[in-house]
């Protein structure tokens, strides 16, 4: 199996190295990742400049672009491999509920939607993970079995792994995304030259995090797997909109 | 009605001005947009620096950030208005099918998902529009009627308008997103100092663009309205993944 | 006279507009400036991407690059004018002593060193100027007379103007650059996600600011003019280094 | 001796590693360098955001900023060392004549002007150096002897080393900066979406490169050392400007 690995924490991130090392035991790996931390990059593409690729001593390729750029370039074959699958991570911190909208980790996986196999995004439940090896092992097991997975094309598996020893994981739950509340108010900060600036505040707290959600599974010590689709059409809303058009115009 | 307006083409874009002018006739408008073109920004958030707001002579506020940053800041109330709705556009060029994953226009609308009313993203079918006024008028009509729209919370209406005179529009179709093929190969370019760099190529051609899709409606001269949802859970795939877990592990 | 105007405060800065308006009365002007605030840009050039030019309604051209990029492009003739001189400013805030090393305003002027006439950088003594018109008038007078100025090629006139009514200016002094002390310590700031970051602190206080310096003249209410050269060779140190090489090696 | 090392080619550049390794034999070294290639950064400072420091496995600290930012932070003591001297390099490619205006390598050295010892910038004559060890050895020798160098404070030694085996170096010349011609015309390039963009062209050819200049010494196989000063005042021009003011106004 030919595996393209990327992330959004950057080419130096320990979670990337842990993932690449583990997956190298089951396939040929190509690592293409942003040259720096690009958390929050979502599916952004760099359109205003051509990108540069730098091959590090460990063979990892750093790109001065976004996670999506990396997978876009990496899956095209220009680095000498045509991958079967994309695995993205291991992110330092969970990607739950509304996080997936902003996540570069999930976006990197999503950019592999045209490949033969479902894409995988894998995140640790802890912002300062101590057990990357657990998440790496989970990733490896999933990828090993994924040929048997019967899902629609363009599916992404969004996996969150509790930050604990592998043997202490409670099991695996298939979940839906929960929801977060609106984020906190922007945080005003004056710079040293007296100009007012605004930080984007942290993600809001979970607003819908009951049983069945990814929040709940992770919180209970389970590996959470949420199948995501790339088609954002709200089929259930199409009739309502059609009715509205008829009646209002 | 209090209307927050943003875009991804930047605070100077003529499509933004056209939209703001038209919507000012039906509500109180606040315009908060990126200080430069951020096409392709998707839902990216700026997390590595605090943002700066600059109020231009026309009252528009430019932010040195992404479309999502702009709506995030603009909907928080720090600029003196708590909006009821976000309208994003008018984008110079369509946002169809897979485009919505990367689009900053759609992302700006999506960031308004916590507001009282469904968000609206509006794009012209032409990359060099000649009829912003048509799209602006369509936007105004939609917003005027949107109080009657009965859809789930967190819905975004993705609207594409043919670039023709208003009276020449064929009508309105409610559509699903089509799909694009994989994008073309990255384009290699040597810079003037001899370094090889790679441009992200243009979007792939439409691969699924038959009747019922946004591609088709726009192509036939209709305004296309696609209701989008923000929940990326693939509910239909949850059982398959659960079966897979049981049988493979 | 064909005058290229730029700055480092960005294309929408009021000091740029004031300067352009005043100089339009004595020559043909072309305004090419960064699309956003690039204070502190020094002589940096953008080498990792090609630049984009956007012509605003007022005819000013915004570039997604540095002040040096702007003058580099603007003096090449690609925008339809081959300038005789570059005038940069009016900067919001003085450029004194060590400031000129970091200043984008001075750098923009310096990039005009290959043109026929000496370049001019002009700054207001106040970070929030109330009298751009005074500085603009000083700039115009200097440019009107500059054909008579007999200085070496590649000279830049660095002009600082007190922020007061034109009639209240005490006169004009030719000065040398003073010196600033080392800047303050970097300022530690935790971002909303708990990461430690460091702001570059404000410029250090003047350390050598006695009579004859630019600091002193401005402080006393005089327009300060410091001729700068672009050749950084320390001729006076060449013998010392030669002696050192002989004796030490 | 406590040595702060930086560069503008980025924290992973082989020239940086070669320099750090060699200087570690004669002092305590602290390496603080940009997280990516920042060639052409000149003395630019990052003022619109706080900077992040990342300690790599080899102890090098990467900063998401400019070379000047790096030395500014690194010389402040926040990373646990108060350096006596800054050494910047080894740059991949020469820094000759007008190059020093734009060079991040020279700028990094210049930012060490407040330290106890003269700063050193060191560059290889070749853009793809094969003999970093030669340049590193030259750097070490210079730093070892620099306590004996009797030059004015705020002096920078700009050193260019031919890319050849150490034993094949012809010797050392103290030089003045030559001059380059105006750079070539900007290079127009259409991006894949049809937008016209402009690359800054390569540096112009040497225009004044005769005996005594840095260009000449390097070309003849000598190590070139040019003492630079940080004071840009053109003392020789002060009288001319004063005469001009008297006669013209």
Coordinates of N, CA and C in Angstrom, one line a residue, chain C residues 115-219:
Chain C
X115 N 17.7 56.2 -10.2 CA 17.0 57.2 -11.0 C 17.8 58.4 -11.2
X116 N 17.4 59.4 -12.0 CA 18.1 60.5 -12.3 C 18.3 61.5 -11.2
X117 N 17.3 61.6 -10.3 CA 17.4 62.6 -9.2 C 17.5 61.9 -7.8
X118 N 18.0 62.6 -6.8 CA 18.1 62.0 -5.5 C 16.7 61.7 -5.0
X119 N 16.6 60.6 -4.2 CA 15.3 60.2 -3.7 C 15.0 60.9 -2.4
X120 N 13.7 61.0 -2.1 CA 13.3 61.7 -0.9 C 12.4 60.8 -0.1
X121 N 12.7 60.7 1.2 CA 11.8 60.0 2.2 C 11.3 61.1 3.1
X122 N 10.0 61.1 3.4 CA 9.4 62.2 4.2 C 8.5 61.6 5.3
X123 N 8.7 62.0 6.5 CA 8.0 61.5 7.6 C 7.5 62.6 8.5
X124 N 6.4 62.4 9.1 CA 5.9 63.3 10.1 C 6.4 63.0 11.5
X125 N 6.6 63.9 12.3 CA 7.2 63.7 13.6 C 6.2 63.1 14.6
X126 N 5.0 62.9 14.2 CA 3.9 62.4 15.1 C 3.4 61.1 14.5
X127 N 3.1 60.1 15.4 CA 2.6 58.9 15.0 C 1.1 59.0 14.6
X128 N 0.5 60.0 15.0 CA -0.9 60.3 14.6 C -1.0 61.8 14.1
X129 N -0.4 62.0 12.9 CA -0.2 63.3 12.4 C -1.5 64.1 12.2
X130 N -1.5 65.4 12.6 CA -2.6 66.3 12.3 C -2.3 67.2 11.2
X131 N -1.0 67.3 10.8 CA -0.7 68.3 9.8 C 0.1 67.6 8.6
X132 N -0.6 66.7 8.0 CA 0.0 66.1 6.8 C 0.3 67.2 5.7
X133 N -0.6 68.2 5.7 CA -0.4 69.2 4.7 C 0.9 70.0 4.9
X134 N 1.4 70.1 6.1 CA 2.7 70.8 6.3 C 3.8 69.9 5.7
X135 N 3.8 68.7 6.0 CA 4.8 67.8 5.5 C 4.7 67.7 3.9
X136 N 3.5 67.7 3.4 CA 3.3 67.6 2.0 C 3.9 68.8 1.3
X137 N 3.7 70.0 1.9 CA 4.2 71.2 1.4 C 5.7 71.2 1.4
X138 N 6.3 70.8 2.5 CA 7.7 70.7 2.5 C 8.3 69.8 1.4
X139 N 7.6 68.6 1.3 CA 8.0 67.7 0.2 C 8.0 68.4 -1.2
X140 N 6.9 69.1 -1.4 CA 6.7 69.7 -2.7 C 7.9 70.7 -3.0
X141 N 8.1 71.5 -2.0 CA 9.2 72.5 -2.1 C 10.5 71.9 -2.4
X142 N 10.8 70.8 -1.7 CA 12.1 70.1 -1.9 C 12.2 69.6 -3.3
X143 N 11.1 68.9 -3.8 CA 11.1 68.3 -5.1 C 11.2 69.4 -6.2
X144 N 10.6 70.5 -5.9 CA 10.6 71.6 -6.9 C 12.1 72.1 -7.1
X145 N 12.8 72.1 -6.1 CA 14.2 72.7 -6.1 C 15.3 71.6 -6.4
X146 N 14.9 70.4 -6.4 CA 15.9 69.3 -6.3 C 16.8 69.2 -7.5
X147 N 16.3 69.8 -8.6 CA 17.2 69.8 -9.8 C 18.5 70.6 -9.6
X148 N 18.4 71.5 -8.6 CA 19.6 72.3 -8.3 C 20.5 71.6 -7.3
X149 N 20.1 70.5 -6.7 CA 20.8 69.9 -5.7 C 22.0 69.1 -6.3
X150 N 23.2 69.5 -5.8 CA 24.4 68.9 -6.3 C 25.0 67.8 -5.3
X151 N 24.4 66.7 -5.4 CA 25.0 65.6 -4.5 C 25.3 64.4 -5.3
X152 N 26.1 63.5 -4.7 CA 26.5 62.3 -5.3 C 25.3 61.5 -5.8
X153 N 25.5 60.7 -6.8 CA 24.4 59.8 -7.2 C 24.1 58.9 -6.0
X154 N 23.0 58.3 -6.1 CA 22.6 57.3 -5.0 C 22.5 57.9 -3.7
X155 N 22.0 59.2 -3.7 CA 21.8 59.9 -2.4 C 20.3 59.9 -2.1
X156 N 20.0 59.7 -0.8 CA 18.6 59.8 -0.3 C 18.5 60.9 0.7
X157 N 17.5 61.7 0.5 CA 17.3 62.8 1.5 C 16.2 62.3 2.5
X158 N 16.6 62.1 3.7 CA 15.7 61.6 4.7 C 15.1 62.9 5.5
X159 N 13.9 63.1 5.3 CA 13.3 64.4 5.8 C 12.3 64.1 6.9
X160 N 12.4 64.7 8.1 CA 11.4 64.6 9.1 C 10.8 66.0 9.4
X161 N 9.5 66.0 9.5 CA 8.8 67.3 9.6 C 8.0 67.3 10.9
X162 N 8.2 68.4 11.7 CA 7.4 68.5 12.9 C 5.9 68.5 12.6
X163 N 5.1 67.9 13.4 CA 3.7 67.9 13.1 C 3.0 69.2 13.6
X164 N 3.2 70.2 12.9 CA 2.6 71.5 13.2 C 2.3 72.3 12.0
X165 N 1.6 73.3 12.1 CA 1.2 74.1 11.0 C 2.4 74.6 10.2
X166 N 2.3 74.7 8.9 CA 3.5 75.1 8.1 C 4.1 76.4 8.6
X167 N 3.3 77.3 9.0 CA 3.9 78.6 9.4 C 4.6 78.5 10.7
X168 N 4.3 77.5 11.5 CA 4.9 77.3 12.8 C 6.2 76.5 12.7
X169 N 6.6 76.1 11.6 CA 7.9 75.3 11.4 C 9.0 76.3 11.7
X170 N 10.1 75.9 12.5 CA 11.1 76.9 12.8 C 12.1 77.1 11.7
X171 N 12.2 76.2 10.7 CA 13.1 76.3 9.7 C 13.6 74.9 9.3
X172 N 14.8 74.9 8.6 CA 15.3 73.6 8.1 C 16.7 73.4 8.6
X173 N 17.0 72.2 9.1 CA 18.4 71.9 9.5 C 18.9 70.7 8.8
X174 N 20.1 70.8 8.3 CA 20.8 69.6 7.7 C 21.4 68.9 8.9
X175 N 21.1 67.6 9.0 CA 21.5 66.9 10.2 C 22.3 65.6 9.9
X176 N 22.9 65.0 10.9 CA 23.4 63.6 10.8 C 22.4 62.8 11.6
X177 N 22.4 61.5 11.4 CA 21.6 60.6 12.1 C 22.1 60.5 13.5
X178 N 21.2 60.5 14.5 CA 21.6 60.2 15.9 C 21.6 58.7 16.1
X179 N 21.6 58.3 17.3 CA 21.5 56.8 17.6 C 20.5 56.6 18.6
X180 N 19.9 55.4 18.5 CA 19.0 54.9 19.6 C 19.8 53.9 20.4
X181 N 19.3 53.7 21.7 CA 19.8 52.6 22.5 C 19.2 51.4 21.9
X182 N 19.7 50.3 22.4 CA 19.2 49.0 22.2 C 17.7 49.0 22.5
X183 N 16.9 48.3 21.7 CA 15.4 48.3 22.0 C 15.2 47.6 23.3
X184 N 14.0 47.8 23.8 CA 13.6 47.1 25.0 C 13.5 45.6 24.8
X185 N 13.4 44.9 26.0 CA 13.3 43.5 25.9 C 12.0 43.1 25.2
X186 N 12.1 41.9 24.5 CA 10.9 41.4 23.8 C 9.8 41.2 24.9
X187 N 8.6 41.4 24.5 CA 7.4 41.3 25.4 C 6.7 40.0 25.2
X188 N 6.7 39.3 26.3 CA 6.1 37.9 26.3 C 4.6 38.1 26.3
X189 N 3.9 37.3 25.5 CA 2.4 37.3 25.5 C 1.9 35.9 25.3
X190 N 1.0 35.5 26.1 CA 0.4 34.2 25.9 C -0.8 34.3 24.9
X191 N -0.9 33.5 23.9 CA -2.0 33.6 23.0 C -3.2 32.9 23.7
X192 N -4.4 33.0 23.1 CA -5.6 32.5 23.7 C -5.6 30.9 23.8
X193 N -4.7 30.3 23.1 CA -4.6 28.8 23.2 C -3.4 28.4 24.0
X194 N -2.8 29.4 24.8 CA -1.8 29.0 25.8 C -0.4 29.0 25.3
X195 N -0.2 29.4 24.1 CA 1.2 29.3 23.5 C 1.9 30.7 23.8
X196 N 3.2 30.5 24.3 CA 3.9 31.7 24.6 C 4.5 32.3 23.3
X197 N 4.3 33.6 23.1 CA 4.8 34.3 21.9 C 5.5 35.6 22.4
X198 N 6.3 36.2 21.5 CA 7.1 37.4 21.8 C 6.9 38.5 20.8
X199 N 6.5 39.6 21.3 CA 6.4 40.8 20.5 C 7.8 41.5 20.5
X200 N 8.2 41.9 19.3 CA 9.3 42.9 19.2 C 8.9 44.2 19.9
X201 N 9.7 44.6 20.9 CA 9.4 45.8 21.6 C 9.5 47.1 20.8
X202 N 9.1 48.2 21.3 CA 9.3 49.4 20.6 C 10.7 49.8 20.5
X203 N 11.0 50.8 19.6 CA 12.4 51.3 19.4 C 12.9 51.8 20.7
X204 N 14.2 51.6 20.9 CA 14.8 52.2 22.1 C 14.8 53.7 22.1
X205 N 15.1 54.3 23.3 CA 15.1 55.7 23.3 C 16.4 56.3 22.7
X206 N 16.3 57.5 22.3 CA 17.5 58.1 21.7 C 18.7 58.1 22.7
X207 N 19.8 57.7 22.2 CA 21.0 57.6 23.0 C 22.0 58.7 22.6
X208 N 22.0 59.1 21.4 CA 22.8 60.2 21.0 C 21.9 61.1 20.1
X209 N 21.5 62.2 20.7 CA 20.5 63.0 20.2 C 20.8 64.5 20.4
X210 N 22.1 64.8 20.5 CA 22.5 66.2 20.7 C 22.4 67.1 19.5
X211 N 22.8 68.3 19.6 CA 22.8 69.2 18.5 C 23.5 68.7 17.3
X212 N 23.0 68.9 16.2 CA 23.5 68.3 14.9 C 22.8 67.1 14.5
X213 N 22.1 66.4 15.4 CA 21.4 65.2 15.0 C 20.0 65.5 14.5
X214 N 19.4 64.5 13.9 CA 18.1 64.6 13.4 C 17.1 64.6 14.6
X215 N 17.4 63.9 15.6 CA 16.5 63.9 16.8 C 16.4 65.4 17.3
X216 N 17.6 66.0 17.4 CA 17.6 67.3 18.0 C 16.8 68.4 17.2
X217 N 17.0 68.3 15.9 CA 16.4 69.3 15.0 C 14.9 69.2 15.1
X218 N 14.4 67.9 15.0 CA 13.0 67.7 15.0 C 12.4 68.2 16.4
X219 N 13.1 67.8 17.4 CA 12.6 68.2 18.8 C 12.5 69.7 18.9

